[in-house]
Coordinates of C-alpha atoms in Angstrom, one line a residue:
M297 CA -11.2 -28.4 80.6
V298 CA -10.9 -32.1 80.9
L299 CA -10.8 -34.3 77.5
G300 CA -12.0 -37.7 77.0
D301 CA -14.2 -37.8 79.9
T302 CA -18.3 -37.3 79.5
I303 CA -20.4 -34.3 79.5
A304 CA -24.1 -33.3 79.6
A305 CA -25.9 -30.1 79.9
L306 CA -29.5 -28.6 79.2
A307 CA -29.6 -27.4 75.3
S308 CA -32.4 -26.1 75.3
A309 CA -33.3 -22.7 76.3
P310 CA -34.3 -21.7 79.4
G311 CA -37.9 -20.9 80.4
H312 CA -41.2 -22.7 79.7
S313 CA -41.8 -24.9 76.6
A314 CA -43.9 -27.9 75.7
R315 CA -40.4 -29.9 75.3
A316 CA -37.0 -29.4 76.4
I317 CA -33.3 -31.3 75.5
V318 CA -30.6 -32.7 77.4
R319 CA -27.0 -33.4 75.5
L320 CA -24.8 -36.0 76.1
S321 CA -21.1 -36.8 74.6
G322 CA -18.5 -39.4 75.6
P323 CA -17.4 -42.4 76.0
V324 CA -20.3 -43.3 79.2
T325 CA -22.7 -42.2 77.1
H326 CA -24.4 -45.7 76.6
G327 CA -24.1 -46.7 80.4
A328 CA -25.4 -43.4 81.4
L329 CA -28.3 -43.9 79.0
C330 CA -28.7 -47.4 81.0
A331 CA -29.9 -45.1 84.2
L332 CA -32.8 -43.7 82.6
I333 CA -33.8 -46.3 80.3
D334 CA -34.0 -50.0 80.4
D335 CA -32.0 -51.8 77.1
P336 CA -31.1 -48.4 75.1
P337 CA -30.5 -48.9 71.4
A338 CA -26.7 -48.2 70.6
E339 CA -27.3 -47.6 67.4
R340 CA -27.1 -44.6 65.4
G341 CA -30.8 -42.9 64.5
A342 CA -33.7 -41.7 66.2
S343 CA -36.4 -43.7 68.4
V344 CA -39.3 -43.5 71.1
V345 CA -37.8 -44.5 74.7
R346 CA -39.4 -44.4 77.9
I347 CA -37.3 -43.0 80.8
S348 CA -37.8 -44.0 84.5
L349 CA -36.9 -40.8 87.2
P350 CA -36.7 -41.0 91.0
D351 CA -39.6 -40.2 93.1
L352 CA -41.8 -40.2 89.9
P353 CA -44.3 -42.6 89.1
G354 CA -44.4 -44.3 86.2
R355 CA -42.2 -43.5 83.0
I356 CA -42.0 -40.8 80.9
P357 CA -41.9 -41.2 77.4
C358 CA -39.2 -38.9 75.0
V359 CA -37.4 -39.2 71.8
L360 CA -33.8 -40.5 72.0
V361 CA -31.5 -39.1 69.1
R362 CA -28.1 -41.5 69.2
G363 CA -25.0 -40.8 67.8
V364 CA -21.7 -43.0 67.5
A365 CA -18.5 -42.0 66.8
P366 CA -17.2 -41.0 64.8
A367 CA -20.8 -40.0 63.0
S368 CA -21.7 -37.7 65.5
Y369 CA -21.4 -33.9 66.1
T370 CA -18.1 -34.1 68.5
G371 CA -17.0 -37.0 66.7
E372 CA -17.9 -39.1 70.0
D373 CA -20.8 -41.2 71.5
G374 CA -23.2 -39.1 72.2
A375 CA -27.4 -38.6 72.6
E376 CA -30.2 -36.2 72.6
L377 CA -32.8 -36.7 74.7
I378 CA -36.1 -34.8 74.0
I379 CA -38.4 -34.5 76.6
P380 CA -41.9 -33.3 77.5
G381 CA -42.8 -31.0 80.3
G382 CA -40.2 -28.8 79.6
A383 CA -37.5 -27.5 81.9
H384 CA -38.2 -29.6 85.5
I385 CA -38.4 -32.8 84.1
A386 CA -35.4 -31.9 82.2
R387 CA -33.5 -30.7 85.4
L388 CA -34.3 -34.1 86.9
V389 CA -32.7 -35.9 83.9
L390 CA -29.6 -34.0 84.1
D391 CA -29.6 -34.5 87.5
V392 CA -29.5 -38.4 87.4
L393 CA -27.0 -38.2 84.3
L394 CA -24.6 -35.9 86.9
G395 CA -24.7 -38.5 89.5
I396 CA -23.1 -41.2 87.6
D397 CA -19.2 -42.1 87.6
G398 CA -17.9 -40.1 84.9
V399 CA -20.2 -37.7 83.7
R400 CA -19.9 -34.3 84.4
R401 CA -21.6 -30.7 83.5
A402 CA -20.4 -29.3 80.6
A403 CA -18.1 -26.2 80.0
P404 CA -20.4 -23.5 77.9
G405 CA -19.6 -24.4 74.4
E406 CA -17.7 -27.5 75.2
F407 CA -19.8 -29.6 72.8
T408 CA -18.6 -27.0 70.1
V409 CA -15.0 -27.2 71.1
R410 CA -15.3 -30.8 70.9
A411 CA -16.0 -30.6 67.6
L412 CA -13.9 -28.5 66.5
L413 CA -10.8 -30.4 68.1
V414 CA -11.7 -33.7 65.9
G415 CA -12.1 -31.6 63.0
K416 CA -15.9 -31.6 62.7
L417 CA -15.9 -28.2 62.5
A418 CA -13.3 -25.3 61.0
P419 CA -12.9 -22.3 63.2
E420 CA -14.9 -20.2 61.4
Q421 CA -17.8 -22.7 61.4
A422 CA -17.3 -23.4 65.6
E423 CA -17.5 -19.5 65.6
S424 CA -20.6 -19.1 63.7
V425 CA -22.8 -21.6 66.2
G426 CA -22.9 -18.8 68.7
A427 CA -24.2 -16.5 65.9
L428 CA -26.7 -19.3 64.7
V429 CA -28.2 -19.6 68.0
A430 CA -28.1 -15.9 68.6
A431 CA -29.9 -15.0 65.2
R432 CA -33.0 -12.7 65.8
S433 CA -34.3 -12.4 62.0
E434 CA -34.4 -14.6 58.6
G435 CA -31.4 -12.5 57.2
E436 CA -29.0 -13.1 60.5
L437 CA -30.4 -16.9 60.3
V438 CA -29.2 -17.2 56.6
A439 CA -25.7 -15.4 57.2
A440 CA -25.2 -17.7 60.2
N441 CA -26.2 -20.7 58.4
R442 CA -23.8 -19.6 55.5
V443 CA -20.8 -19.3 57.7
L444 CA -21.8 -23.2 59.4
S445 CA -22.0 -24.8 56.2
G446 CA -19.2 -23.7 54.9
E447 CA -20.0 -21.6 52.2
S448 CA -18.1 -18.5 53.4
G449 CA -15.0 -20.7 54.3
S450 CA -15.0 -21.8 50.9
A451 CA -15.1 -18.1 49.5
Y452 CA -12.8 -17.1 51.7
R453 CA -10.3 -20.3 50.6
G454 CA -10.7 -19.1 46.9
V455 CA -9.1 -15.7 47.9
I456 CA -6.3 -17.4 49.8
G457 CA -5.7 -19.9 46.4
S458 CA -5.7 -16.6 43.9
L459 CA -3.2 -14.3 46.2
A460 CA -1.2 -18.0 47.4
H461 CA -0.6 -18.3 43.8
A462 CA 0.2 -14.9 42.5
L463 CA 2.7 -14.6 45.5
A464 CA 4.3 -17.8 44.1
L465 CA 4.9 -16.2 41.1
V466 CA 6.5 -12.9 42.9
E467 CA 9.1 -15.3 44.9
A468 CA 9.6 -17.2 41.8
G469 CA 10.8 -13.7 40.4
I470 CA 13.0 -13.4 43.3
D471 CA 14.8 -16.6 42.9
F472 CA 15.8 -16.3 39.7
A473 CA 16.3 -12.8 39.5
E474 CA 20.0 -13.2 38.7
H475 CA 18.4 -14.4 35.5
E476 CA 17.9 -11.1 33.4
D477 CA 15.8 -12.9 30.6
V478 CA 13.1 -14.6 33.8
V479 CA 10.2 -12.7 34.4
A480 CA 7.6 -14.9 36.6
I481 CA 5.3 -12.0 36.4
A482 CA 5.1 -8.6 34.9
P483 CA 3.9 -5.8 36.9
H484 CA 0.9 -5.2 34.8
D485 CA -0.4 -8.7 35.0
L486 CA 0.4 -8.9 39.1
R487 CA -1.4 -5.7 39.5
T488 CA -4.3 -7.0 38.0
R489 CA -4.6 -10.1 39.9
L490 CA -4.3 -8.2 43.1
C491 CA -7.0 -5.7 42.0
E492 CA -9.4 -8.5 42.0
I493 CA -8.3 -9.8 45.0
G494 CA -8.6 -6.7 46.5
D495 CA -12.2 -5.7 45.1
R496 CA -13.3 -9.6 46.2
L497 CA -12.2 -8.5 49.6
D498 CA -13.7 -5.2 50.0
S499 CA -17.2 -6.9 49.0
F500 CA -16.9 -9.2 51.9
V501 CA -16.8 -6.2 54.0
S502 CA -18.6 -4.0 52.6
H503 CA -22.0 -6.3 52.0
A504 CA -21.5 -7.0 55.8
L505 CA -21.4 -5.3 59.4
P506 CA -19.8 -7.0 62.4
S507 CA -21.9 -9.1 64.6
E508 CA -22.4 -7.2 67.1
Q509 CA -24.2 -4.7 64.6
L510 CA -26.0 -7.8 62.7
G511 CA -28.4 -8.0 65.8
G512 CA -29.4 -4.3 65.2
E513 CA -32.8 -4.3 64.0
P514 CA -33.8 -2.5 60.8
L515 CA -35.3 1.4 61.7
V516 CA -38.6 1.9 60.0
V517 CA -39.7 5.6 60.5
I518 CA -43.6 6.3 59.8
V519 CA -43.6 10.0 58.7
G520 CA -46.2 12.3 56.8
P521 CA -48.0 15.5 57.7
P522 CA -49.9 16.2 61.2
N523 CA -52.7 14.4 61.8
A524 CA -52.4 12.0 59.4
G525 CA -52.9 9.0 62.0
K526 CA -49.4 8.2 62.7
S527 CA -49.3 7.5 66.0
T528 CA -52.5 5.5 65.8
L529 CA -50.9 3.0 63.1
V530 CA -47.8 2.8 65.1
N531 CA -49.8 1.5 68.1
R532 CA -51.4 -1.0 65.7
L533 CA -48.3 -2.4 64.7
A534 CA -46.9 -2.3 67.8
G535 CA -49.9 -4.3 69.1
W536 CA -50.6 -2.1 72.0
D537 CA -50.7 2.1 72.8
R538 CA -47.2 3.0 72.5
A539 CA -47.5 6.7 71.3
I540 CA -49.8 9.5 72.5
V541 CA -52.9 9.6 70.2
S542 CA -54.7 13.0 69.5
E543 CA -56.8 15.0 67.8
I544 CA -54.5 17.9 68.0
P545 CA -51.8 18.4 65.1
G546 CA -48.8 18.3 66.6
T547 CA -49.0 16.1 69.4
T548 CA -45.5 13.9 68.6
R549 CA -42.9 15.5 69.2
D550 CA -40.4 13.4 69.5
V551 CA -38.9 10.7 67.8
V552 CA -40.4 7.5 69.7
E553 CA -38.6 4.0 68.7
H554 CA -40.4 0.7 69.4
A555 CA -38.9 -2.8 68.4
V556 CA -41.8 -4.6 66.8
D557 CA -41.8 -8.4 65.4
L558 CA -43.7 -8.2 62.2
H559 CA -46.0 -10.3 60.0
P560 CA -45.4 -12.9 58.7
G561 CA -42.7 -13.0 61.8
R562 CA -39.2 -13.0 59.8
V563 CA -37.9 -10.0 61.1
R564 CA -37.7 -7.5 63.9
V565 CA -37.7 -3.9 63.2
R566 CA -37.3 -0.6 65.1
L567 CA -40.6 1.3 64.5
A568 CA -40.2 4.8 65.0
D569 CA -42.9 7.6 65.4
T570 CA -42.6 11.0 64.2
A571 CA -43.3 14.4 64.0
G572 CA -45.7 15.5 61.7
I573 CA -43.7 17.0 58.8
D574 CA -45.2 20.2 57.6
G575 CA -42.4 23.5 56.8
A576 CA -45.0 26.0 58.5
L577 CA -44.0 24.6 61.8
I578 CA -40.5 25.2 61.9
G579 CA -40.5 28.7 63.0
S580 CA -43.0 28.7 65.5
S581 CA -41.0 27.5 68.4
D582 CA -38.2 25.7 69.4
A583 CA -40.1 22.7 70.3
E584 CA -41.8 22.4 66.8
A585 CA -38.2 23.0 65.2
G586 CA -36.6 20.3 67.0
G587 CA -39.4 17.8 66.1
Q588 CA -39.3 18.5 62.8
Q589 CA -35.5 18.3 62.7
Q590 CA -35.8 15.1 64.6
S591 CA -38.3 13.8 61.9
G592 CA -35.6 15.0 59.2
D593 CA -32.9 12.8 61.2
A594 CA -34.9 9.7 61.7
I595 CA -35.7 9.7 57.7
G596 CA -31.9 10.3 57.2
R597 CA -31.1 7.2 59.4
A598 CA -34.1 4.8 58.1
G599 CA -33.9 1.5 56.7
V600 CA -37.2 1.5 55.6
V601 CA -39.8 4.7 55.6
V602 CA -43.6 4.6 55.5
W603 CA -45.2 8.2 54.3
C604 CA -48.7 8.3 55.5
D605 CA -51.5 10.7 54.1
P606 CA -55.0 10.1 54.3
R607 CA -55.3 12.4 51.3
C608 CA -52.8 10.1 49.3
V609 CA -50.6 13.4 48.7
F610 CA -47.3 11.9 48.3
D611 CA -45.4 14.8 46.7
N612 CA -42.8 15.2 49.6
A613 CA -42.0 11.5 50.0
P614 CA -39.0 9.9 49.3
P615 CA -38.6 7.5 46.2
D616 CA -38.6 4.7 47.9
A617 CA -41.3 4.9 50.6
I618 CA -43.9 3.0 51.0
L619 CA -47.2 5.0 50.4
V620 CA -49.9 4.3 52.6
R621 CA -53.5 6.1 52.6
T622 CA -54.5 6.3 56.3
K623 CA -57.6 6.1 57.6
S624 CA -59.5 4.3 54.8
D625 CA -62.5 4.2 56.5
L626 CA -63.4 7.7 55.4
P627 CA -64.3 8.9 52.0
R628 CA -61.1 9.5 50.0
T629 CA -60.3 13.3 49.5
G630 CA -57.6 13.6 47.5
I631 CA -56.7 12.5 43.8
G632 CA -55.7 9.1 44.9
G633 CA -52.7 7.1 44.0
D634 CA -50.8 3.9 44.1
A635 CA -50.9 3.5 47.4
I636 CA -51.6 0.6 50.6
E637 CA -54.9 1.8 52.1
V638 CA -54.9 1.2 55.6
C639 CA -57.5 1.7 58.4
A640 CA -55.6 1.4 62.5
L641 CA -58.9 1.3 64.0
D642 CA -60.4 -1.9 62.4
G643 CA -57.0 -3.3 61.0
R644 CA -57.6 -3.1 57.3
G645 CA -54.7 -3.3 55.4
I646 CA -52.6 -3.7 58.3
S647 CA -51.5 -7.2 57.4
D648 CA -50.7 -5.9 53.5
L649 CA -48.4 -3.2 55.3
E650 CA -46.5 -5.5 57.4
H651 CA -45.7 -7.9 55.1
A652 CA -44.5 -4.6 52.4
I653 CA -42.4 -3.7 55.4
A654 CA -41.1 -7.1 56.4
E655 CA -40.2 -7.4 52.8
R656 CA -38.4 -4.1 52.2
A657 CA -36.2 -4.4 55.7
L658 CA -35.3 -7.8 54.6
A659 CA -33.8 -6.3 51.3
A660 CA -32.1 -3.3 53.4
S661 CA -30.8 -5.5 56.1
P662 CA -26.6 -6.2 56.2
A663 CA -26.7 -9.6 56.8
G664 CA -28.4 -10.1 53.4
E665 CA -25.4 -11.1 51.3
W666 CA -22.8 -12.6 54.0
G667 CA -22.6 -12.7 57.7
V668 CA -19.2 -11.7 59.2
L669 CA -18.1 -12.3 62.7
P670 CA -16.0 -9.2 64.4
R671 CA -12.6 -11.3 64.0
H672 CA -13.6 -12.3 60.5
H673 CA -14.3 -8.9 59.5
D674 CA -11.4 -7.4 61.2
A675 CA -8.9 -10.3 59.3
L676 CA -10.5 -9.7 56.0
Q677 CA -10.2 -5.7 56.2
A678 CA -6.6 -6.2 57.6
A679 CA -5.6 -8.3 54.4
G680 CA -7.4 -5.7 52.1
V681 CA -5.5 -3.2 53.5
C682 CA -2.1 -5.1 52.7
V683 CA -3.5 -6.1 49.1
R684 CA -4.0 -2.1 48.4
E685 CA -0.3 -1.9 49.7
A686 CA 1.5 -4.5 47.5
I687 CA -0.8 -2.6 44.9
D688 CA 0.7 0.4 45.4
L689 CA 4.2 -1.0 45.6
V690 CA 3.5 -2.3 42.2
D691 CA 2.7 1.4 40.6
G692 CA 6.0 2.3 41.8
N693 CA 7.5 0.0 39.3
P694 CA 8.6 1.9 36.2
G695 CA 9.7 -1.1 34.1
E696 CA 9.0 -4.8 32.8
A697 CA 9.9 -6.5 36.2
L698 CA 9.0 -5.7 39.6
A699 CA 11.4 -3.2 41.0
T700 CA 11.1 -4.3 44.9
P701 CA 9.2 -7.6 44.9
E702 CA 10.5 -8.5 48.5
L703 CA 8.5 -5.6 49.8
I704 CA 5.6 -6.5 47.7
A705 CA 6.2 -10.4 48.7
Q706 CA 5.6 -9.2 52.7
C707 CA 2.6 -7.6 51.9
M708 CA 1.0 -10.3 50.1
R709 CA 2.1 -12.9 53.0
S710 CA 1.0 -10.3 55.7
A711 CA -2.7 -10.8 53.4
L712 CA -2.2 -14.1 53.7
D713 CA -2.1 -14.3 57.0
A714 CA -4.6 -12.0 58.2
I715 CA -7.3 -14.4 56.0
G716 CA -5.3 -17.6 57.5
R717 CA -6.7 -16.3 61.0
I718 CA -10.5 -17.1 59.8
V719 CA -9.9 -20.6 57.9
G720 CA -7.7 -22.2 60.7
D721 CA -4.1 -20.4 60.7
I722 CA -4.7 -19.4 64.5
T723 CA -4.1 -21.1 67.4
T724 CA -6.6 -23.5 68.8
D725 CA -6.5 -22.2 72.3
D726 CA -7.4 -18.8 70.7
I727 CA -10.9 -20.3 69.4
I728 CA -11.4 -22.5 72.4
G729 CA -10.8 -19.2 74.5
R730 CA -13.5 -17.3 72.3
I731 CA -15.8 -20.3 71.7
Q732 CA -16.2 -20.4 75.7
S733 CA -16.2 -17.1 76.8
T734 CA -19.4 -16.3 74.3
F735 CA -21.5 -19.8 74.6
C736 CA -24.0 -20.9 76.6
V737 CA -23.5 -24.4 78.1
G738 CA -25.1 -27.0 76.0
K739 CA -23.8 -25.8 73.0

């Protein structure tokens, strides 16, 4: 990768759309714009301009967002052209730009690499750009934004500050070991500080999953007695006939899953249809017993359980299940209860149910508190192990002074090194390699 030249790329997603984006960055930006626009603005800001393209009559209006060094994403002169007509016209624009001397096609992730190299982004923020682009739910988007905004990095640096301060006290005790009246930090005080740091590290890890698991949609299991209208409800939520529907009880025996975007569109879930829960069927045949077992396993794995019963009998429902009276178009036959009433045939109550599932799924999402990239997750976990090792060494001190301060200090340094790999204490080549192996062109 050559730095100091000008790069260009499509920055919008592939496929049909009403608008597309072409991005530029580098010293030839203004000259490249002159090939498309008469007298393009050189100052920072957004404006409506008209571009000329070979073999196309007239001029095409578009929005130009101009960046001027150093106040831009990459720290260089740059521009974004927001072009009507989708990808076809955008590709024509890109062809004109790439035909200009000094402009080349950007490598994957190169815009973000440049932002990293000039200090516009911290390493953890640079990596989070990929997670932001790939976010498939509101929870993932919020988590990625925390990292990109620097909120996660600030929290990690707070742990580094506490750990570094405690380490300084331990090392001061080593430096003044010959002075018997000098105790830089007592074992009890050090243990208290290390436990607080360890708990904080554990909280980062326990409230998050590596990003390859963040993309997994929450599992929503539709359960209830046989012939409760579960498959019809699944088809209604999915928007097509995903499950076989029959009046014969026991038609569904396997757990059938389908990815669904739920209203109000903030969350994507895996919707699972299950065999009707009926203890009398367990011993009737191997197939029935297997269906009952699979339904129980699905409930155990579920992030959200939707318990359906047209009779409003929910005696066996888990305490946190969403209770649904299906077939609400029929006369009520049970004692009733606090349940969402739906009719999958005419859509009655479906919007309320979708909203309830979406809210519950968002609350159950592991991305809800912290978003952790795989490298960050591993580093935080490693730091926590080192801190716990230091605590074990402190616990082995019988007296008022640390008996093995050198070993304790080494564990604490290892913990600092592990967290440092997140917030910048890693090689630039390592970060660049990670960005370019996972990013698309134009980011």
